[in-house]
Amino acid sequence: MLKSEYLQRVYDQVVTRDPDQKEFHQSVLEVLESLDMIVDKHPEYEENAIIERFVEPERVISFRVPWVDDAGKVRLNRGYRVQFNSAIGPYKGGLRFHPTVNLSVMKFLGFEQIFKNSLTGLPIGGAKGGSDFDPKGKSDAEVMRFCQSFMTELYRHIGQFVDVPAGDIGVGGREIGYLFGQYRRICNSYDAGVLTGKGLTFGGSLTRTEATGYGVCYLGQEMLRCMKNDSYEGKTVIVSGSGNVAIFACQKATELGGKVVAMSDSNGYIHDPNGINLDVLKDIKLNRRGRIKEYVDQVPGSTYTEGFRGIWTIPCDIAMPCATQNEITGEIAQVIVKNGAMAVVEGANMPCLPEAVKTFQSAGLLFAPSKAANAGGVAVSALEMSQNSMRYSWTFEEVDAKLKEIMVNIFHNAYDASVECGVSGDLVVGANIAAFNKVVDAMLAQGLI
Ligand code: NDP
């Protein structure tokens, strides 16, 4: 129950309007709980229906995506683009191709993206899109035909000054390449800035592939330094998932002196007490699109266990969930606390359920929410847009230095906002308020939109 009658009314309306959108309700409630601390001081929010507007996407696009498989059979998937808020810049957010994609997941991700993008300090609004198409097990030709069909509808809704999609689960460099090729073909125009995460030969940015995972660790490092006078050095780390975010979070955590002892995919997890061998992992996941269990065939002393949630029974100092939403339940959180962890840094979007977050915070663990911790990907996407506009490429080191600076700033903005709200160190509240204030200022200044 929220303290503010106004916020409770808005939340009830969100639930009543779309009773099945559980993930969306979850992300809205988390934000409203933070706003509950400041809303009384801002009667202009209710007068201008600011919160009502905030929780309602500016536009929701839903479309069918027919494509032909290798056997010549016509298949059909659903495509989405949720253009949530463009008060501070063109819509920006990834595309997810995964069987679990539905409107609730798209809306929760688009909503979170507003805050994340605001926190980067860069001029980008929030959006998300995707499809329930599963690229796993599909041939390159099938993925290409699907991407071409998807873009044949999406192209009319995007543009470098309108909406700039990027990758997410199931959408990496291969998919972005096919999507960009189709966009260019339809529009007969080389609008490099219409998509980010592009290949380096056609407008991509160095460090974009690594950015989210690296950024998670840069923020984690700053949080450890400022709040515990500590670092990754000598820490045992667990990184769930083994996709884009997880691999580069593992790499940076290792470079910062941590030892990553376990990783997972949706089938199970590997435990390597000697520290994950990144060359082996990258070869399996990036070169061969294999499964994580293949790791144990190549690395003596490592083990594989079926079931991806079991990874959290292994003791660690720093937990970095980097797979998908709602992976860590309250029960799992209690195990992580009991095993003596000191920090949780969210790499995936909303990987911890609300009761898990409360368990971590009340046990005194440092907790970095995804909105802040994984903003590095979209930040470097915005830097890719800048380079496209300038027709210029920065070096890996230049982009990496900008990324690090952005992540350090995000931590401090969230931390300072938590202090101002009287909940010093609560980065969930801090990130929500810092991000919200900027977007609301822009909404109020622009009138009724
Ligand atoms: P990838 O597709 O590269 O990897 C996803 C990983 O998570 C895989 O290991 C996958 O295992 C696992 N996974 C996916 N769904 C499930 C599930 N239902 N249960 C268990 N494991 C699952 O995606 P990314 O690494 O890009 O994204 C991971 C997370 O990070 C997502 O929450 C995404 O929204 C977030 N994120 C990504 C950004 C980016 O730049 N890529 C930016 C910001 C946030 P399997 O192979 O078995 O499916």
Short mmCIF file of C-alpha atoms and ligand atoms in Angstrom, two decimals:
data_model
loop_
_atom_site.label_atom_id
_atom_site.label_comp_id
_atom_site.label_asym_id
_atom_site.label_seq_id
_atom_site.Cartn_x
_atom_site.Cartn_y
_atom_site.Cartn_z
CA MET A 1 0.00 0.00 0.00
CA LEU A 2 1.39 3.39 -1.01
CA LYS A 3 1.24 6.31 1.45
CA SER A 4 0.13 8.77 -1.20
CA GLU A 5 -3.52 8.43 -2.14
CA TYR A 6 -2.72 9.90 -5.56
CA LEU A 7 0.00 7.34 -6.32
CA GLN A 8 -2.15 4.46 -5.07
CA ARG A 9 -4.97 5.61 -7.37
CA VAL A 10 -2.60 5.72 -10.34
CA TYR A 11 -1.24 2.26 -9.52
CA ASP A 12 -4.73 0.77 -9.12
CA GLN A 13 -5.63 2.18 -12.51
CA VAL A 14 -2.55 0.62 -14.12
CA VAL A 15 -3.54 -2.78 -12.72
CA THR A 16 -7.21 -2.43 -13.61
CA ARG A 17 -6.47 -1.37 -17.16
CA ASP A 18 -4.11 -4.24 -17.91
CA PRO A 19 -4.63 -6.88 -15.22
CA ASP A 20 -2.40 -9.47 -16.91
CA GLN A 21 0.71 -7.29 -17.23
CA LYS A 22 2.47 -8.54 -14.09
CA GLU A 23 6.01 -7.53 -15.04
CA PHE A 24 4.83 -4.03 -15.91
CA HIS A 25 2.97 -3.69 -12.59
CA GLN A 26 6.11 -4.80 -10.77
CA SER A 27 8.32 -2.16 -12.36
CA VAL A 28 5.72 0.60 -11.94
CA LEU A 29 5.18 -0.23 -8.26
CA GLU A 30 8.90 -0.10 -7.54
CA VAL A 31 9.10 3.41 -8.99
CA LEU A 32 5.93 4.61 -7.24
CA GLU A 33 7.32 3.37 -3.90
CA SER A 34 10.30 5.67 -4.46
CA LEU A 35 8.13 8.60 -5.57
CA ASP A 36 6.02 8.11 -2.43
CA MET A 37 8.87 9.84 -0.56
CA ILE A 38 8.69 13.06 -2.56
CA VAL A 39 5.24 13.35 -4.13
CA ASP A 40 3.72 15.36 -1.25
CA LYS A 41 6.16 18.17 -1.97
CA HIS A 42 5.03 18.34 -5.61
CA PRO A 43 1.33 19.16 -6.02
CA GLU A 44 2.12 20.04 -9.66
CA TYR A 45 2.46 16.31 -10.44
CA GLU A 46 -1.19 15.63 -9.70
CA GLU A 47 -2.35 18.95 -11.20
CA ASN A 48 -0.65 18.05 -14.48
CA ALA A 49 -1.44 14.31 -14.34
CA ILE A 50 2.31 13.73 -14.55
CA ILE A 51 2.34 10.25 -13.01
CA GLU A 52 -0.65 9.12 -15.08
CA ARG A 53 1.22 10.20 -18.20
CA PHE A 54 4.46 8.67 -17.00
CA VAL A 55 2.99 5.17 -16.72
CA GLU A 56 1.19 5.28 -20.07
CA PRO A 57 3.34 4.74 -23.20
CA GLU A 58 3.19 7.52 -25.77
CA ARG A 59 2.66 4.85 -28.42
CA VAL A 60 2.39 1.05 -28.59
CA ILE A 61 2.93 -0.67 -31.93
CA SER A 62 2.04 -4.32 -32.38
CA PHE A 63 2.37 -6.13 -35.70
CA ARG A 64 2.52 -9.54 -37.31
CA VAL A 65 5.79 -10.92 -38.63
CA PRO A 66 5.37 -13.65 -41.26
CA TRP A 67 8.52 -15.43 -42.45
CA VAL A 68 9.51 -18.61 -44.28
CA ASP A 69 11.56 -21.35 -42.61
CA ASP A 70 14.18 -23.49 -44.35
CA ALA A 71 11.59 -26.17 -45.12
CA GLY A 72 9.52 -23.60 -47.05
CA LYS A 73 6.80 -23.39 -44.39
CA VAL A 74 5.31 -19.98 -43.58
CA ARG A 75 5.67 -19.14 -39.89
CA LEU A 76 4.22 -16.30 -37.88
CA ASN A 77 5.42 -14.29 -34.89
CA ARG A 78 4.33 -11.14 -33.11
CA GLY A 79 6.39 -7.96 -33.22
CA TYR A 80 6.23 -4.99 -30.82
CA ARG A 81 7.64 -1.54 -30.30
CA VAL A 82 6.65 0.36 -27.18
CA GLN A 83 7.61 4.04 -27.53
CA PHE A 84 7.28 5.04 -23.92
CA ASN A 85 8.61 8.54 -23.36
CA SER A 86 10.39 11.00 -25.66
CA ALA A 87 10.52 14.04 -23.35
CA ILE A 88 14.32 14.23 -23.26
CA GLY A 89 15.24 12.80 -26.67
CA PRO A 90 14.32 10.33 -29.42
CA TYR A 91 13.05 6.97 -28.20
CA LYS A 92 15.92 4.56 -27.56
CA GLY A 93 15.95 0.97 -26.34
CA GLY A 94 16.75 -2.55 -27.41
CA LEU A 95 14.91 -5.26 -29.31
CA ARG A 96 14.43 -8.63 -27.61
CA PHE A 97 13.79 -11.85 -29.56
CA HIS A 98 12.72 -14.52 -27.08
CA PRO A 99 9.65 -16.80 -26.74
CA THR A 100 8.71 -15.10 -23.44
CA VAL A 101 8.22 -11.70 -25.10
CA ASN A 102 4.73 -10.24 -24.68
CA LEU A 103 3.27 -6.78 -24.17
CA SER A 104 3.81 -6.86 -20.41
CA VAL A 105 7.52 -7.61 -20.82
CA MET A 106 7.85 -4.94 -23.53
CA LYS A 107 6.12 -2.33 -21.36
CA PHE A 108 8.19 -3.13 -18.27
CA LEU A 109 11.41 -2.91 -20.28
CA GLY A 110 10.33 0.31 -22.03
CA PHE A 111 9.36 1.86 -18.70
CA GLU A 112 12.70 0.94 -17.10
CA GLN A 113 14.47 2.32 -20.16
CA ILE A 114 13.11 5.84 -19.53
CA PHE A 115 14.92 5.93 -16.19
CA LYS A 116 18.08 4.23 -17.39
CA ASN A 117 18.44 6.58 -20.35
CA SER A 118 17.82 9.62 -18.19
CA LEU A 119 20.51 8.47 -15.75
CA THR A 120 23.14 8.33 -18.50
CA GLY A 121 22.90 12.14 -18.76
CA LEU A 122 22.51 11.79 -22.54
CA PRO A 123 19.50 13.07 -24.54
CA ILE A 124 17.58 9.83 -25.16
CA GLY A 125 13.99 8.84 -24.43
CA GLY A 126 12.76 5.37 -23.46
CA ALA A 127 11.45 2.54 -25.66
CA LYS A 128 11.67 -1.21 -26.10
CA GLY A 129 10.66 -3.69 -28.76
CA GLY A 130 11.00 -7.24 -29.89
CA SER A 131 9.25 -10.42 -30.81
CA ASP A 132 8.35 -13.85 -29.45
CA PHE A 133 10.58 -15.28 -32.20
CA ASP A 134 13.26 -17.63 -30.84
CA PRO A 135 16.56 -17.37 -32.76
CA LYS A 136 17.89 -20.41 -30.90
CA GLY A 137 18.21 -23.39 -33.23
CA LYS A 138 17.40 -21.33 -36.34
CA SER A 139 19.75 -21.17 -39.31
CA ASP A 140 21.38 -17.87 -40.30
CA ALA A 141 19.09 -17.76 -43.35
CA GLU A 142 15.99 -18.17 -41.18
CA VAL A 143 17.15 -15.44 -38.80
CA MET A 144 17.82 -13.18 -41.79
CA ARG A 145 14.36 -13.75 -43.28
CA PHE A 146 12.75 -13.12 -39.92
CA CYS A 147 14.73 -9.88 -39.39
CA GLN A 148 13.86 -8.66 -42.88
CA SER A 149 10.17 -9.26 -42.28
CA PHE A 150 10.34 -7.62 -38.84
CA MET A 151 12.02 -4.51 -40.29
CA THR A 152 9.59 -4.36 -43.20
CA GLU A 153 7.00 -3.18 -40.67
CA LEU A 154 9.24 -1.52 -38.07
CA TYR A 155 11.04 0.83 -40.51
CA ARG A 156 8.07 3.23 -40.73
CA HIS A 157 8.15 3.83 -36.96
CA ILE A 158 11.88 4.50 -36.44
CA GLY A 159 14.55 6.98 -37.53
CA GLN A 160 17.65 8.68 -36.15
CA PHE A 161 15.51 11.56 -34.78
CA VAL A 162 12.50 9.40 -33.94
CA ASP A 163 13.39 6.06 -32.41
CA VAL A 164 16.71 4.19 -32.41
CA PRO A 165 16.52 0.47 -31.56
CA ALA A 166 19.49 -1.69 -30.48
CA GLY A 167 20.10 -5.27 -29.29
CA ASP A 168 18.93 -7.14 -26.20
CA ILE A 169 18.31 -10.83 -25.45
CA GLY A 170 18.47 -12.78 -28.72
CA VAL A 171 19.50 -9.73 -30.74
CA GLY A 172 23.24 -9.33 -31.24
CA GLY A 173 25.51 -8.18 -34.04
CA ARG A 174 24.13 -10.72 -36.54
CA GLU A 175 20.53 -9.64 -36.09
CA ILE A 176 21.35 -5.90 -36.07
CA GLY A 177 23.24 -6.40 -39.35
CA TYR A 178 20.24 -8.04 -41.04
CA LEU A 179 17.86 -5.41 -39.63
CA PHE A 180 20.06 -2.55 -40.81
CA GLY A 181 20.46 -4.09 -44.27
CA GLN A 182 16.70 -4.29 -44.70
CA TYR A 183 16.15 -0.75 -43.40
CA ARG A 184 18.67 0.62 -45.89
CA ARG A 185 17.13 -1.34 -48.73
CA ILE A 186 13.60 -0.09 -48.00
CA CYS A 187 14.57 3.53 -47.32
CA ASN A 188 17.31 3.86 -49.94
CA SER A 189 19.24 5.95 -47.44
CA TYR A 190 22.34 5.32 -45.36
CA ASP A 191 20.92 6.43 -42.01
CA ALA A 192 23.60 4.85 -39.85
CA GLY A 193 22.11 6.41 -36.72
CA VAL A 194 18.83 4.51 -37.03
CA LEU A 195 20.13 1.43 -35.18
CA THR A 196 22.97 0.93 -32.72
CA GLY A 197 25.09 -2.13 -32.05
CA LYS A 198 26.07 -2.18 -35.73
CA GLY A 199 29.15 -3.97 -37.04
CA LEU A 200 32.37 -1.96 -37.04
CA THR A 201 32.52 -1.86 -40.84
CA PHE A 202 29.16 -0.07 -41.14
CA GLY A 203 28.98 2.54 -38.41
CA GLY A 204 29.27 0.55 -35.19
CA SER A 205 31.18 1.85 -32.18
CA LEU A 206 34.18 0.23 -30.61
CA THR A 207 33.35 -0.93 -27.05
CA ARG A 208 29.59 -1.25 -27.77
CA THR A 209 29.76 -5.06 -27.51
CA GLU A 210 31.55 -4.88 -24.18
CA ALA A 211 29.75 -1.78 -22.85
CA THR A 212 26.92 -3.21 -20.75
CA GLY A 213 29.04 -5.83 -18.99
CA TYR A 214 31.97 -3.46 -18.46
CA GLY A 215 29.62 -0.74 -17.25
CA VAL A 216 28.06 -3.07 -14.67
CA CYS A 217 31.52 -3.60 -13.16
CA TYR A 218 32.53 0.07 -13.35
CA LEU A 219 29.42 1.01 -11.40
CA GLY A 220 29.94 -1.91 -8.99
CA GLN A 221 33.55 -0.84 -8.44
CA GLU A 222 32.57 2.76 -7.66
CA MET A 223 29.84 1.57 -5.29
CA LEU A 224 32.29 -0.69 -3.44
CA ARG A 225 34.89 2.09 -3.29
CA CYS A 226 32.56 4.80 -2.01
CA MET A 227 30.32 2.81 0.27
CA LYS A 228 32.71 0.18 1.67
CA ASN A 229 36.19 1.44 0.77
CA ASP A 230 36.62 -1.86 -1.08
CA SER A 231 36.91 -3.24 -4.64
CA TYR A 232 36.58 -6.39 -6.79
CA GLU A 233 40.16 -7.32 -5.89
CA GLY A 234 40.28 -10.80 -4.34
CA LYS A 235 36.48 -11.24 -4.38
CA THR A 236 34.63 -14.37 -5.43
CA VAL A 237 32.03 -13.41 -8.03
CA ILE A 238 29.06 -15.17 -9.60
CA VAL A 239 27.70 -13.99 -12.94
CA SER A 240 24.47 -15.63 -14.08
CA GLY A 241 23.74 -15.94 -17.80
CA SER A 242 26.35 -16.37 -20.53
CA GLY A 243 25.19 -13.89 -23.14
CA ASN A 244 26.52 -10.51 -24.16
CA VAL A 245 26.16 -8.85 -20.76
CA ALA A 246 27.37 -11.82 -18.72
CA ILE A 247 30.49 -12.53 -20.80
CA PHE A 248 31.82 -8.99 -20.63
CA ALA A 249 30.82 -8.57 -16.98
CA CYS A 250 32.86 -11.71 -16.31
CA GLN A 251 35.79 -10.30 -18.29
CA LYS A 252 35.84 -6.92 -16.51
CA ALA A 253 35.26 -8.42 -13.04
CA THR A 254 38.29 -10.65 -13.69
CA GLU A 255 40.40 -7.72 -14.94
CA LEU A 256 39.49 -5.82 -11.77
CA GLY A 257 40.90 -8.66 -9.66
CA GLY A 258 37.77 -10.69 -8.95
CA LYS A 259 37.44 -14.44 -9.51
CA VAL A 260 34.26 -15.45 -11.37
CA VAL A 261 33.51 -19.02 -10.29
CA ALA A 262 30.12 -19.74 -11.87
CA MET A 263 28.00 -18.85 -14.93
CA SER A 264 24.78 -20.21 -16.42
CA ASP A 265 22.36 -20.44 -19.31
CA SER A 266 18.64 -21.24 -19.23
CA ASN A 267 19.40 -24.98 -18.88
CA GLY A 268 21.96 -25.06 -16.08
CA TYR A 269 25.17 -23.68 -14.60
CA ILE A 270 28.89 -24.35 -14.55
CA HIS A 271 31.07 -24.10 -11.45
CA ASP A 272 34.78 -23.55 -11.95
CA PRO A 273 36.51 -22.95 -8.58
CA ASN A 274 39.70 -21.88 -10.41
CA GLY A 275 37.93 -18.99 -12.12
CA ILE A 276 36.13 -19.05 -15.48
CA ASN A 277 38.45 -19.52 -18.46
CA LEU A 278 37.23 -16.68 -20.70
CA ASP A 279 38.85 -17.98 -23.90
CA VAL A 280 36.96 -21.25 -23.60
CA LEU A 281 33.71 -19.51 -22.68
CA LYS A 282 33.92 -17.02 -25.55
CA ASP A 283 34.74 -19.75 -28.05
CA ILE A 284 31.65 -21.73 -27.01
CA LYS A 285 29.22 -18.85 -26.76
CA LEU A 286 30.44 -16.26 -29.27
CA ASN A 287 32.09 -18.36 -31.98
CA ARG A 288 29.95 -21.49 -31.91
CA ARG A 289 26.64 -20.38 -30.32
CA GLY A 290 26.97 -23.46 -28.09
CA ARG A 291 25.57 -24.35 -24.68
CA ILE A 292 27.38 -23.63 -21.44
CA LYS A 293 27.60 -27.30 -20.45
CA GLU A 294 30.23 -27.76 -23.21
CA TYR A 295 32.64 -25.83 -20.96
CA VAL A 296 33.23 -28.81 -18.65
CA ASP A 297 34.45 -30.96 -21.58
CA GLN A 298 37.32 -28.53 -22.02
CA VAL A 299 38.16 -27.35 -18.52
CA PRO A 300 39.23 -30.00 -15.97
CA GLY A 301 37.99 -29.37 -12.42
CA SER A 302 34.79 -27.65 -13.54
CA THR A 303 31.30 -29.13 -13.11
CA TYR A 304 27.91 -28.66 -14.78
CA THR A 305 24.54 -28.88 -13.00
CA GLU A 306 21.09 -28.81 -14.62
CA GLY A 307 18.73 -25.99 -13.55
CA PHE A 308 19.82 -22.35 -13.81
CA ARG A 309 18.70 -21.13 -10.38
CA GLY A 310 21.01 -23.55 -8.51
CA ILE A 311 23.93 -21.26 -9.34
CA TRP A 312 23.01 -19.10 -6.33
CA THR A 313 23.69 -21.90 -3.84
CA ILE A 314 27.42 -21.38 -4.49
CA PRO A 315 28.91 -18.90 -1.99
CA CYS A 316 30.19 -15.60 -3.38
CA ASP A 317 31.15 -12.10 -2.27
CA ILE A 318 29.59 -10.31 -5.23
CA ALA A 319 26.49 -11.54 -7.07
CA MET A 320 25.92 -10.25 -10.59
CA PRO A 321 22.68 -11.61 -12.11
CA CYS A 322 23.07 -10.98 -15.86
CA ALA A 323 20.56 -13.38 -17.48
CA THR A 324 16.94 -12.21 -17.39
CA GLN A 325 14.16 -10.76 -15.22
CA ASN A 326 12.87 -12.26 -11.96
CA GLU A 327 15.65 -14.82 -11.61
CA ILE A 328 16.38 -14.16 -7.92
CA THR A 329 13.43 -14.85 -5.63
CA GLY A 330 13.19 -13.91 -1.96
CA GLU A 331 14.20 -17.46 -1.04
CA ILE A 332 17.30 -17.39 -3.25
CA ALA A 333 18.20 -13.97 -1.85
CA GLN A 334 18.19 -15.44 1.67
CA VAL A 335 20.65 -18.12 0.52
CA ILE A 336 22.93 -15.47 -1.01
CA VAL A 337 22.83 -13.46 2.24
CA LYS A 338 23.42 -16.56 4.38
CA ASN A 339 26.43 -17.47 2.25
CA GLY A 340 28.04 -14.15 3.20
CA ALA A 341 27.75 -12.00 0.05
CA MET A 342 28.54 -8.29 0.45
CA ALA A 343 27.13 -6.84 -2.79
CA VAL A 344 24.63 -7.46 -5.57
CA VAL A 345 25.01 -5.67 -8.89
CA GLU A 346 22.16 -6.23 -11.35
CA GLY A 347 23.37 -6.73 -14.94
CA ALA A 348 20.09 -8.02 -16.38
CA ASN A 349 16.93 -5.91 -16.28
CA MET A 350 15.02 -6.47 -13.00
CA PRO A 351 16.64 -9.85 -12.23
CA CYS A 352 15.69 -9.61 -8.54
CA LEU A 353 12.10 -9.83 -7.36
CA PRO A 354 11.01 -7.06 -4.93
CA GLU A 355 11.23 -9.39 -1.92
CA ALA A 356 14.80 -10.27 -2.92
CA VAL A 357 15.77 -6.60 -3.09
CA LYS A 358 14.26 -6.02 0.36
CA THR A 359 16.14 -9.05 1.73
CA PHE A 360 19.47 -7.73 0.43
CA GLN A 361 18.89 -4.21 1.67
CA SER A 362 17.70 -5.19 5.13
CA ALA A 363 20.70 -7.52 5.51
CA GLY A 364 22.99 -4.56 4.77
CA LEU A 365 24.32 -5.73 1.40
CA LEU A 366 25.23 -3.10 -1.17
CA PHE A 367 22.64 -3.23 -3.93
CA ALA A 368 22.97 -1.64 -7.38
CA PRO A 369 19.69 -1.75 -9.35
CA SER A 370 19.72 -2.53 -13.06
CA LYS A 371 18.46 0.90 -14.11
CA ALA A 372 21.75 2.32 -12.92
CA ALA A 373 24.11 -0.64 -13.23
CA ASN A 374 23.40 -1.76 -16.79
CA ALA A 375 23.01 1.69 -18.35
CA GLY A 376 26.45 1.40 -19.96
CA GLY A 377 25.04 -0.38 -23.02
CA VAL A 378 22.62 2.35 -23.92
CA ALA A 379 25.18 5.01 -23.01
CA VAL A 380 27.62 3.67 -25.58
CA SER A 381 24.74 3.29 -28.04
CA ALA A 382 24.20 7.04 -27.65
CA LEU A 383 27.93 7.53 -28.22
CA GLU A 384 27.56 5.41 -31.37
CA MET A 385 24.80 7.82 -32.52
CA SER A 386 27.14 10.76 -31.85
CA GLN A 387 29.91 9.16 -33.91
CA ASN A 388 27.45 8.43 -36.73
CA SER A 389 26.35 12.07 -36.75
CA MET A 390 29.95 13.26 -36.81
CA ARG A 391 30.94 10.60 -39.37
CA TYR A 392 33.87 9.86 -37.10
CA SER A 393 35.05 6.95 -34.92
CA TRP A 394 36.58 7.16 -31.48
CA THR A 395 39.15 4.58 -30.39
CA PHE A 396 38.31 1.74 -28.02
CA GLU A 397 40.16 3.57 -25.24
CA GLU A 398 38.30 6.83 -25.86
CA VAL A 399 34.88 5.16 -25.71
CA ASP A 400 35.87 3.05 -22.71
CA ALA A 401 37.02 6.16 -20.82
CA LYS A 402 33.72 7.94 -21.59
CA LEU A 403 31.80 4.83 -20.48
CA LYS A 404 33.67 4.69 -17.19
CA GLU A 405 33.02 8.37 -16.53
CA ILE A 406 29.30 7.94 -17.28
CA MET A 407 29.00 4.93 -14.92
CA VAL A 408 30.82 6.74 -12.11
CA ASN A 409 28.50 9.74 -12.59
CA ILE A 410 25.42 7.51 -12.55
CA PHE A 411 26.51 6.04 -9.23
CA HIS A 412 27.05 9.49 -7.71
CA ASN A 413 23.79 10.92 -9.04
CA ALA A 414 21.85 7.98 -7.60
CA TYR A 415 23.79 8.07 -4.33
CA ASP A 416 23.35 11.84 -3.90
CA ALA A 417 19.62 11.56 -4.60
CA SER A 418 19.35 8.81 -1.95
CA VAL A 419 21.02 11.13 0.57
CA GLU A 420 18.68 13.99 -0.35
CA CYS A 421 15.68 11.69 0.20
CA GLY A 422 16.98 10.70 3.62
CA VAL A 423 17.68 7.08 2.66
CA SER A 424 21.42 7.32 2.21
CA GLY A 425 22.83 4.47 0.12
CA ASP A 426 19.45 3.18 -1.10
CA LEU A 427 20.35 3.25 -4.79
CA VAL A 428 16.92 1.95 -5.85
CA VAL A 429 15.27 5.10 -4.54
CA GLY A 430 18.22 7.27 -5.60
CA ALA A 431 18.24 6.02 -9.21
CA ASN A 432 14.47 6.33 -9.54
CA ILE A 433 14.32 9.88 -8.18
CA ALA A 434 17.39 11.21 -10.01
CA ALA A 435 16.13 9.83 -13.33
CA PHE A 436 12.51 10.87 -12.75
CA ASN A 437 13.33 14.49 -11.86
CA LYS A 438 15.06 15.11 -15.16
CA VAL A 439 12.28 13.62 -17.30
CA VAL A 440 9.54 15.38 -15.35
CA ASP A 441 11.25 18.76 -15.72
CA ALA A 442 11.27 18.19 -19.47
CA MET A 443 7.63 17.06 -19.50
CA LEU A 444 6.44 20.07 -17.50
CA ALA A 445 8.45 22.47 -19.67
CA GLN A 446 6.93 21.06 -22.86
CA GLY A 447 3.29 21.36 -21.82
CA LEU A 448 0.58 18.80 -22.40
CA ILE A 449 2.13 16.14 -24.61
P1 NDP B 1 21.81 -12.58 -24.55
O1 NDP B 1 20.74 -13.07 -25.44
O2 NDP B 1 23.15 -12.29 -25.13
O3 NDP B 1 22.02 -13.58 -23.33
C1 NDP B 1 20.98 -13.88 -22.45
C2 NDP B 1 21.49 -14.88 -21.43
O4 NDP B 1 20.50 -15.07 -20.44
C3 NDP B 1 21.77 -16.24 -22.02
O5 NDP B 1 22.78 -16.86 -21.30
C4 NDP B 1 20.42 -16.94 -21.84
O6 NDP B 1 20.53 -18.36 -21.79
C5 NDP B 1 20.01 -16.42 -20.48
N1 NDP B 1 18.54 -16.41 -20.40
C6 NDP B 1 17.68 -15.78 -21.22
N2 NDP B 1 16.42 -16.01 -20.86
C7 NDP B 1 16.48 -16.81 -19.80
C8 NDP B 1 15.52 -17.40 -18.96
N3 NDP B 1 14.20 -17.22 -19.16
N4 NDP B 1 15.95 -18.13 -17.94
C9 NDP B 1 17.27 -18.31 -17.73
N5 NDP B 1 18.23 -17.78 -18.47
C10 NDP B 1 17.85 -17.05 -19.50
O7 NDP B 1 21.21 -11.28 -23.83
P2 NDP B 1 21.97 -10.09 -23.13
O8 NDP B 1 23.20 -10.58 -22.46
O9 NDP B 1 22.07 -8.99 -24.10
O10 NDP B 1 20.91 -9.62 -22.03
C11 NDP B 1 20.88 -10.15 -20.71
C12 NDP B 1 20.11 -9.21 -19.80
O11 NDP B 1 20.75 -7.92 -19.79
C13 NDP B 1 18.66 -8.95 -20.18
O12 NDP B 1 17.90 -8.73 -19.04
C14 NDP B 1 18.75 -7.66 -20.99
O13 NDP B 1 17.53 -6.96 -21.02
C15 NDP B 1 19.80 -6.92 -20.17
N6 NDP B 1 20.47 -5.83 -20.88
C16 NDP B 1 21.18 -6.06 -22.04
C17 NDP B 1 21.85 -5.03 -22.65
C18 NDP B 1 22.72 -5.24 -23.83
O14 NDP B 1 23.45 -4.31 -24.19
N7 NDP B 1 22.76 -6.40 -24.46
C19 NDP B 1 21.74 -3.65 -22.14
C20 NDP B 1 21.05 -3.54 -20.89
C21 NDP B 1 20.42 -4.60 -20.33
P3 NDP B 1 20.07 -19.22 -23.08
O15 NDP B 1 21.16 -19.06 -24.07
O16 NDP B 1 19.92 -20.58 -22.55
O17 NDP B 1 18.76 -18.62 -23.53
#
